Coordinates of N, CA and C in Angstrom, one line a residue:
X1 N -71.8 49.4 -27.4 CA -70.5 49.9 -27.2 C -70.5 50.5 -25.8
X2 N -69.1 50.3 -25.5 CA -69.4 50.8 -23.7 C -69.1 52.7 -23.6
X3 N -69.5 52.7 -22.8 CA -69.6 54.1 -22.4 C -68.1 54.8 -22.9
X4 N -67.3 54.3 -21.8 CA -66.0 54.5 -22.0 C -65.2 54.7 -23.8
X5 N -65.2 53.6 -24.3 CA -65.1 53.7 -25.5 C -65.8 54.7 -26.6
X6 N -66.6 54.7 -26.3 CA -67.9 55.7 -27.0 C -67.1 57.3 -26.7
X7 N -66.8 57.7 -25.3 CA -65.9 58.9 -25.0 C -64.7 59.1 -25.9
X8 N -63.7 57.5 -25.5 CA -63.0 57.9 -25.9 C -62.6 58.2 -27.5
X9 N -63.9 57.4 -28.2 CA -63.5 57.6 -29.7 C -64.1 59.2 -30.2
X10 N -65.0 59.4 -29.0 CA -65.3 61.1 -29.8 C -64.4 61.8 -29.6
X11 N -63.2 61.5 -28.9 CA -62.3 63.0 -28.9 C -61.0 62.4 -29.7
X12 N -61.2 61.4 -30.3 CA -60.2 60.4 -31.3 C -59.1 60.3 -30.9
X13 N -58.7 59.5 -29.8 CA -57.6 58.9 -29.3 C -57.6 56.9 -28.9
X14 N -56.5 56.7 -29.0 CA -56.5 55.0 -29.3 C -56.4 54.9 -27.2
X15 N -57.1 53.4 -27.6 CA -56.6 52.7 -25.7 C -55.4 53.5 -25.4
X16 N -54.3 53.0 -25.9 CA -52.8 53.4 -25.3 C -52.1 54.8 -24.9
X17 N -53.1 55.7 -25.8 CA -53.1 57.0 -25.6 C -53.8 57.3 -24.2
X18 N -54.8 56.8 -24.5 CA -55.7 57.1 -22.9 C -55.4 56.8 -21.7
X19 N -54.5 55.4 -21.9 CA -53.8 54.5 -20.6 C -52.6 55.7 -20.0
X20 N -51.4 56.5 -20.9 CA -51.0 57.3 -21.0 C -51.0 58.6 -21.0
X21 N -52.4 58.7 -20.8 CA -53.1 60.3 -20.3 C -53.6 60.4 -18.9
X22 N -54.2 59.2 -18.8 CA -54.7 58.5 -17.5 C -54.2 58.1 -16.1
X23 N -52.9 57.6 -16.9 CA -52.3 56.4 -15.8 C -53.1 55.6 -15.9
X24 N -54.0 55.0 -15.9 CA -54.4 53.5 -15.8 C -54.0 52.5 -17.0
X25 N -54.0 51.4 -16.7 CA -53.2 50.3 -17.2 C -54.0 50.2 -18.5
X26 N -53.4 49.9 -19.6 CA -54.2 49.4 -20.8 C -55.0 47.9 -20.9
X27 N -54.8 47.0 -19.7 CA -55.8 46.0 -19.7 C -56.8 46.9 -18.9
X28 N -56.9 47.1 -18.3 CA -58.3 47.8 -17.4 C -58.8 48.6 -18.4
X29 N -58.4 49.2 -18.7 CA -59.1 50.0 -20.2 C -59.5 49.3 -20.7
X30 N -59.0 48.1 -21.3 CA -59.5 47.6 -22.6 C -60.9 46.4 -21.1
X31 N -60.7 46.0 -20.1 CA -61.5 45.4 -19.6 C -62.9 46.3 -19.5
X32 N -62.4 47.3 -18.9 CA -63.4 48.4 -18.9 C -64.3 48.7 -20.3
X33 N -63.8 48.7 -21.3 CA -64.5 48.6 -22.7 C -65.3 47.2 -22.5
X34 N -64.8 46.5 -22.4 CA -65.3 45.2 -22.2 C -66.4 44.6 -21.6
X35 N -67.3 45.8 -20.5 CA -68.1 45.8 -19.5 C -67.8 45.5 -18.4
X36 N -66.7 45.9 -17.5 CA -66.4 45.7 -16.6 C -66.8 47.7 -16.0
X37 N -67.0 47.6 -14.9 CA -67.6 48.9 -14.4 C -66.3 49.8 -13.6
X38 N -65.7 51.0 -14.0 CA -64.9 51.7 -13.8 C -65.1 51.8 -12.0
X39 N -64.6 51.5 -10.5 CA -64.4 52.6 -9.8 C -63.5 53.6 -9.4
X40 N -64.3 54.4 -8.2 CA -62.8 54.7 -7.5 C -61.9 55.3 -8.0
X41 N -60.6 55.6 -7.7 CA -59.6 56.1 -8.8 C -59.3 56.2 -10.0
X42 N -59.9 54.8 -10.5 CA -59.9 54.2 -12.2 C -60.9 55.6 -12.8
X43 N -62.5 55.4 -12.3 CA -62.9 56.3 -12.6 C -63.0 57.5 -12.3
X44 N -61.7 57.9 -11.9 CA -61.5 59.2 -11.6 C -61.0 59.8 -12.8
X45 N -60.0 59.0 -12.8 CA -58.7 59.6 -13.4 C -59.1 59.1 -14.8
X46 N -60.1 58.4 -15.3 CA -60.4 58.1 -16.6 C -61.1 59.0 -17.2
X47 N -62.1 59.8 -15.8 CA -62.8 60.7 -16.2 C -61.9 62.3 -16.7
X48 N -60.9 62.4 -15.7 CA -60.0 63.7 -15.5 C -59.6 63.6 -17.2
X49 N -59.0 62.4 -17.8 CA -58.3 62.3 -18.8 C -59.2 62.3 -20.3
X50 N -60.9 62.0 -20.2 CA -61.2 62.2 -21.4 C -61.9 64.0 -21.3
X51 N -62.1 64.6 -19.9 CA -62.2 65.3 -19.7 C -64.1 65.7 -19.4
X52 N -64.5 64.7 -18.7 CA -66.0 64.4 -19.0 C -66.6 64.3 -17.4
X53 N -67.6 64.4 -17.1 CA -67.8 64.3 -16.0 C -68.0 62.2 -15.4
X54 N -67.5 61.7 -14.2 CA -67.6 60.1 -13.9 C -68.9 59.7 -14.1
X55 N -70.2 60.6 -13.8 CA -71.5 59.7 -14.2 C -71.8 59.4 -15.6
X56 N -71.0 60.3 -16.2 CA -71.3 59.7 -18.1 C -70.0 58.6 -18.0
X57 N -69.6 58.2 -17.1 CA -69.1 56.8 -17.7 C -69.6 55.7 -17.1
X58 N -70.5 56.1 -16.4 CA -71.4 55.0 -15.4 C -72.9 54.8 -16.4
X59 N -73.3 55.8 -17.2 CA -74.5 55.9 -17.6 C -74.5 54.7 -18.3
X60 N -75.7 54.3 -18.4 CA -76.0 53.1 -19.3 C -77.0 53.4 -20.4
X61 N -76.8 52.3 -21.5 CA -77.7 52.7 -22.6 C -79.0 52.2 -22.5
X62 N -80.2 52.3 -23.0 CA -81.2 51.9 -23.1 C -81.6 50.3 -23.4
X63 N -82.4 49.5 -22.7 CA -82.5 47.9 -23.2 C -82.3 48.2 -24.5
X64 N -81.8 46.9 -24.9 CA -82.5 46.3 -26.1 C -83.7 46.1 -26.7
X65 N -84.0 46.3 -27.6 CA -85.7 46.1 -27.8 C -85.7 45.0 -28.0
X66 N -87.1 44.6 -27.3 CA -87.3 42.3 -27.0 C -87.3 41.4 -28.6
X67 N -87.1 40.8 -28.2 CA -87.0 39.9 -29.3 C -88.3 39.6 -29.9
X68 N -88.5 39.6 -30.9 CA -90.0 39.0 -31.5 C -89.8 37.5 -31.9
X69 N -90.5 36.7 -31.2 CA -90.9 35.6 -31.2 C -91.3 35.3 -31.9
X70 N -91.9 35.5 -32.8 CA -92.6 34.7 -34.0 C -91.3 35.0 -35.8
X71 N -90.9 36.3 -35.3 CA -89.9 36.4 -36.4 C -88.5 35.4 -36.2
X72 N -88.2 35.1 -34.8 CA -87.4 34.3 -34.3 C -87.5 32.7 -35.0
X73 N -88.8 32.2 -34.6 CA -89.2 31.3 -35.2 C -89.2 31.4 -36.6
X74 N -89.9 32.2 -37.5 CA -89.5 31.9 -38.9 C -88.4 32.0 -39.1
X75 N -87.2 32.3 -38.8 CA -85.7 32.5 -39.0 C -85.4 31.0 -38.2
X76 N -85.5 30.9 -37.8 CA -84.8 29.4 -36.8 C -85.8 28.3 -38.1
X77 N -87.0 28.2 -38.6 CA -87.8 27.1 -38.9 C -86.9 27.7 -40.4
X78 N -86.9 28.6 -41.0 CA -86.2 28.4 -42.6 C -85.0 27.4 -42.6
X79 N -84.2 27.2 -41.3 CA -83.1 26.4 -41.9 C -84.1 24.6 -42.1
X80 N -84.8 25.0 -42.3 CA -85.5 23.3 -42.4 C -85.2 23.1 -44.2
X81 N -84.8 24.5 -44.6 CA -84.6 23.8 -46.0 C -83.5 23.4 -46.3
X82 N -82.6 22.9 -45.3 CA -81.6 21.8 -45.7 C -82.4 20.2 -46.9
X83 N -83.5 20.1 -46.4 CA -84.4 19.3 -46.9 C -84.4 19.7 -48.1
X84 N -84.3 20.3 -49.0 CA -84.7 20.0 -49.9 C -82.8 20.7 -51.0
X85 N -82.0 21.7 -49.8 CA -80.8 22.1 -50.7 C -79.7 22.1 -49.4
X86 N -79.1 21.0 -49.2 CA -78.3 21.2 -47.5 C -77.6 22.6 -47.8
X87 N -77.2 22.7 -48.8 CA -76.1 24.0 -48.7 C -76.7 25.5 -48.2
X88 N -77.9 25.4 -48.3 CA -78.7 26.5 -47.9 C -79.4 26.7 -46.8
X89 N -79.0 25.9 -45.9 CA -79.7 25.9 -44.5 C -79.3 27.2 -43.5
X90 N -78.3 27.8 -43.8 CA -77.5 28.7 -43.1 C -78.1 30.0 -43.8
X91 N -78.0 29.9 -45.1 CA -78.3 31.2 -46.1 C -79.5 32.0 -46.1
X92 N -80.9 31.2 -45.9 CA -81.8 31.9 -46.1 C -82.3 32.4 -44.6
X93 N -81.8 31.4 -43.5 CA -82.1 32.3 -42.0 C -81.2 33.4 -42.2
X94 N -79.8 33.8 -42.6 CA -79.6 35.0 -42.6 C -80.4 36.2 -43.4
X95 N -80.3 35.5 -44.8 CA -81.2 35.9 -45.3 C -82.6 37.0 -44.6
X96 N -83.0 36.6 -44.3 CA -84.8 36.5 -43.4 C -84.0 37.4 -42.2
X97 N -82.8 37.4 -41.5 CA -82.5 37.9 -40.4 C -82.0 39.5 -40.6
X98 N -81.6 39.5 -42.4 CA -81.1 41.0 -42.9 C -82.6 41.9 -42.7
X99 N -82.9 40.6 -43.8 CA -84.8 41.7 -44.2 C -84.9 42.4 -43.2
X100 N -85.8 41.4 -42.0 CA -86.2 41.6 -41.1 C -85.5 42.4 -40.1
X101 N -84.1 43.1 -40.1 CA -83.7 43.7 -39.2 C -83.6 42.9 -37.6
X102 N -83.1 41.9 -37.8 CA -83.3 41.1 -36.2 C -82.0 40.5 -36.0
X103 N -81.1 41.2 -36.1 CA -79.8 40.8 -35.3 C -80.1 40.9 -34.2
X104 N -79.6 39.8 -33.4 CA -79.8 40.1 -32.1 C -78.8 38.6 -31.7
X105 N -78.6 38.4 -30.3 CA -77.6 36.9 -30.0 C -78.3 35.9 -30.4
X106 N -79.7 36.0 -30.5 CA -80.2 34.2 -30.8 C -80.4 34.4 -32.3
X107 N -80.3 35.3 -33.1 CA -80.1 34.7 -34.6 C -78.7 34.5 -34.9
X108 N -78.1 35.2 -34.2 CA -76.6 34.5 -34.2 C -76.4 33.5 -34.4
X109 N -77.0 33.1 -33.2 CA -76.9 31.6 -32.9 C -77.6 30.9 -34.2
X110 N -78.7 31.1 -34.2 CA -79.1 30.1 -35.1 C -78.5 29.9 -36.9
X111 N -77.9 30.9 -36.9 CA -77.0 30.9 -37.7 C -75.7 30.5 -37.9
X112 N -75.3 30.4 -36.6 CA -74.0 29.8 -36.6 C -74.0 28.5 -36.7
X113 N -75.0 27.8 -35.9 CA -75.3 26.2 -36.1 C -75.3 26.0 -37.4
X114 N -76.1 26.9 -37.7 CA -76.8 26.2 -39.0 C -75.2 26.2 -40.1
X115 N -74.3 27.4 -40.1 CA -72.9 27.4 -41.0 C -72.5 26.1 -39.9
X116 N -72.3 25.9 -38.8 CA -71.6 24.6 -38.2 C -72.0 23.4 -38.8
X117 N -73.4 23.4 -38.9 CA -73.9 21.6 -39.8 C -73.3 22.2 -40.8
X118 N -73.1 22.9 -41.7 CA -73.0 23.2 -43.5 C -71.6 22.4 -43.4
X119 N -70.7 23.0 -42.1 CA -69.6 22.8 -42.8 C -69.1 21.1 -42.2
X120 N -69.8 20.7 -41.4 CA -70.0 19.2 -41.1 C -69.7 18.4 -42.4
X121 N -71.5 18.8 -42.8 CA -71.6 18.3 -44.3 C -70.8 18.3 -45.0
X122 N -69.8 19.6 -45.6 CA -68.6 20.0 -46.5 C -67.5 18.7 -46.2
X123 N -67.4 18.6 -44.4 CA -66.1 17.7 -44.6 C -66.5 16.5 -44.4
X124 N -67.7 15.5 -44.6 CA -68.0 14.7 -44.6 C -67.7 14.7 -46.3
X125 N -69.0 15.3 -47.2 CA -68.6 15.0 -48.7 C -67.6 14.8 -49.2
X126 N -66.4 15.7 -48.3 CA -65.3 15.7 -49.2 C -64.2 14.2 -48.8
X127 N -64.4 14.0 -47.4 CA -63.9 12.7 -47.1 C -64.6 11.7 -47.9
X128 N -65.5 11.9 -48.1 CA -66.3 10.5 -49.0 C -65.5 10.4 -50.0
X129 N -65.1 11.5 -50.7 CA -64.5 11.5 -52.3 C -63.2 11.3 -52.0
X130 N -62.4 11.7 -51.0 CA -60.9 11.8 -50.9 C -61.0 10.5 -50.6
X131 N -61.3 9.8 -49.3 CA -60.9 8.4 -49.2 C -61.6 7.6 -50.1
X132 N -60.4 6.6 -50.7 CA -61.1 5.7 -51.3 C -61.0 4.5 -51.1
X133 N -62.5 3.9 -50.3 CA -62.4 2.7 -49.7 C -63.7 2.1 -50.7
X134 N -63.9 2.2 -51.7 CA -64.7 1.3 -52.2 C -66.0 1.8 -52.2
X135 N -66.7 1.0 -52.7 CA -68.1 0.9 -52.5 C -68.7 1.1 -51.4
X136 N -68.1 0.2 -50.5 CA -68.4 0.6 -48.7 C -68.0 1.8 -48.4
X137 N -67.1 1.9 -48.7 CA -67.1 2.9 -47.7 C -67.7 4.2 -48.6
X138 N -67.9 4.4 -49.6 CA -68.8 5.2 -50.1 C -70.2 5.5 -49.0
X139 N -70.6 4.4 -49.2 CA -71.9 4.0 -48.7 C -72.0 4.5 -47.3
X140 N -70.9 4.2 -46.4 CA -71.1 4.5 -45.1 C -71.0 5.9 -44.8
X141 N -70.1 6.8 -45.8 CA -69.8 8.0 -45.8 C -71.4 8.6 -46.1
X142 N -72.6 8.2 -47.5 CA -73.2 8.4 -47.7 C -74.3 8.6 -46.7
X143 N -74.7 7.3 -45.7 CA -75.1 7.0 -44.6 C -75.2 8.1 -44.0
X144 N -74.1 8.5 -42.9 CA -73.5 9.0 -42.3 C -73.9 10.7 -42.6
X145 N -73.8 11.1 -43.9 CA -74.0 12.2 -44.3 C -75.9 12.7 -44.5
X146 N -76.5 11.8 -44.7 CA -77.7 11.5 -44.2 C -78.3 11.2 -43.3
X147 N -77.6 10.7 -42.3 CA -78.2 11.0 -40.3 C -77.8 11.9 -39.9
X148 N -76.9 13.4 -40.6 CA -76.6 14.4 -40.2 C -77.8 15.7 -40.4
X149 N -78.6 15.5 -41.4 CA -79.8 16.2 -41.6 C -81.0 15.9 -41.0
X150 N -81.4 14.5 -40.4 CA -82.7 15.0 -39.6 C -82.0 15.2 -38.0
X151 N -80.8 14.8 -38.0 CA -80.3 15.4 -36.3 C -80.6 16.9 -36.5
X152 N -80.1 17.5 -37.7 CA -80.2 18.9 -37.6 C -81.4 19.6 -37.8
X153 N -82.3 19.1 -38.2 CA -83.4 19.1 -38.2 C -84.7 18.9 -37.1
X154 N -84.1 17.7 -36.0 CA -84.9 17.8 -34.9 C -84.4 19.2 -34.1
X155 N -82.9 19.5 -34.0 CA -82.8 20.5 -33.8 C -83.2 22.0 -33.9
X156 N -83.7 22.1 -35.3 CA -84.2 23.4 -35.4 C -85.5 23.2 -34.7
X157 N -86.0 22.1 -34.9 CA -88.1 21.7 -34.3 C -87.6 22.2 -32.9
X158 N -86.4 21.2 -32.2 CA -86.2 21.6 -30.7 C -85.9 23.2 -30.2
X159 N -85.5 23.5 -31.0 CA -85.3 25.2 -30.6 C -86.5 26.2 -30.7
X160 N -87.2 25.9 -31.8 CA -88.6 26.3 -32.5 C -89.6 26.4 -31.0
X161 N -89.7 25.0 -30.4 CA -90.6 24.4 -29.4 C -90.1 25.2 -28.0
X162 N -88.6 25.8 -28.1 CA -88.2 26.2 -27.0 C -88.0 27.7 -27.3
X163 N -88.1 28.3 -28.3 CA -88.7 29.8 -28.3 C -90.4 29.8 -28.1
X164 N -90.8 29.2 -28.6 CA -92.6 29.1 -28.3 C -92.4 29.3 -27.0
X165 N -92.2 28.5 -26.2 CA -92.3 28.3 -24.6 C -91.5 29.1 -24.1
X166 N -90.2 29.5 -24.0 CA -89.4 30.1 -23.0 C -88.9 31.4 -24.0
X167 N -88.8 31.6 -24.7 CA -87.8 32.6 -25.4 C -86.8 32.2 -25.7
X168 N -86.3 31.3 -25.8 CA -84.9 31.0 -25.9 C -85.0 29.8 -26.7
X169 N -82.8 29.4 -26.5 CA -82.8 28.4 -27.6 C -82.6 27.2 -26.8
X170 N -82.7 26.1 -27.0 CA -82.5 24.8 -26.0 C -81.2 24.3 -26.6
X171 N -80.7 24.4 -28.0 CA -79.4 24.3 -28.8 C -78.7 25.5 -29.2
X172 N -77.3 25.6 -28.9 CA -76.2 26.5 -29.3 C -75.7 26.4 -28.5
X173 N -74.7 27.2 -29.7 CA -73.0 27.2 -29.7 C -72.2 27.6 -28.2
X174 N -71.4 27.6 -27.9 CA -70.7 28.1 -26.7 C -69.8 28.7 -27.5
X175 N -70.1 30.3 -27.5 CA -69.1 31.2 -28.1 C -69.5 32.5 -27.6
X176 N -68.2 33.7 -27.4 CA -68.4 34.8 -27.2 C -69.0 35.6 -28.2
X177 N -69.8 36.5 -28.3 CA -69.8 37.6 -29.4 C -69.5 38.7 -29.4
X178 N -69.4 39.3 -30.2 CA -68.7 40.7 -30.0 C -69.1 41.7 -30.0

């Protein structure tokens, strides 16, 4: 949470109030929450109006503690049990990510893929059943729904192979988090 926001909710007032107490615009506030860094005027008058001194809205919080690498890996390698229940590929990495206390952006991620293939699968199955093209096209649907598990599966190996080595993920999502 950003500095700013953190102020403003200890003396319990909303953005709009503060924009209003401040003069500064309610997008810069809310960008400012956002991680955008107050100066100058902004942070003058942002500081005059929560009534705090401007280096507590400059201060920053402490890192993050590092990612564990090997708990990373067992959370990214559990979704391998698509293999034996697809519907659970997503469940038990979260699962393993509660236990273990390891939120952090790259279980996100590996969790989100992993609900992204689930629901691949979902609307693959269900087009199999809705459309009815026969036998074939049963089959192709069936196919089809079956080359979507070891794709997702070289994927978890590929990400696995690229936390070993780098820390990171070689696959995911392009999305903001909150």
């Amino acid at each position: 949470m950003s500095e700013l926001k953190e102020q403003r909710k200890n003396i319990n007032i909303t953005q709009e109030e503060l924009s209003e107490k401040s003069g500064i615009s309610l997008r810069t506030i809310q960008r400012i929450e956002s991680g955008s860094i107050p100066k100058g005027y902004t942070l003058k008058a942002l500081a005059r109006a929560l009534e705090i001194d401007e280096n507590s809205l400059l201060e920053t919080k402490p890192a993050q503690e590092p990612i564990n690498s090997n708990q990373l890996n067992l959370i990214n390698l559990s979704s391998l049990a698509v293999f034996c229940i697809p519907v659970i590929n997503f469940l038990i990495p979260l699962f393993i990510t509660l236990l273990k206390k390891q939120i952090n952006p790259m279980t996100i991620q590996i969790i989100s893929i992993q609900v992204f293939w689930t629901s691949i699968m979902a609307v693959i199955f269900l087009l199999g059943n809705l459309i009815n093209l026969g036998d074939l096209g049963r089959d192709i649907f069936l196919v089809v729904l079956f080359l979507i598990i070891p794709i997702n599966a070289f994927m978890v190996i590929r990400n696995s192979i690229e936390i070993k080595k780098n820390n990171k993920l070689y696959f995911s999502l392009n999305f903001t988090s909150i």
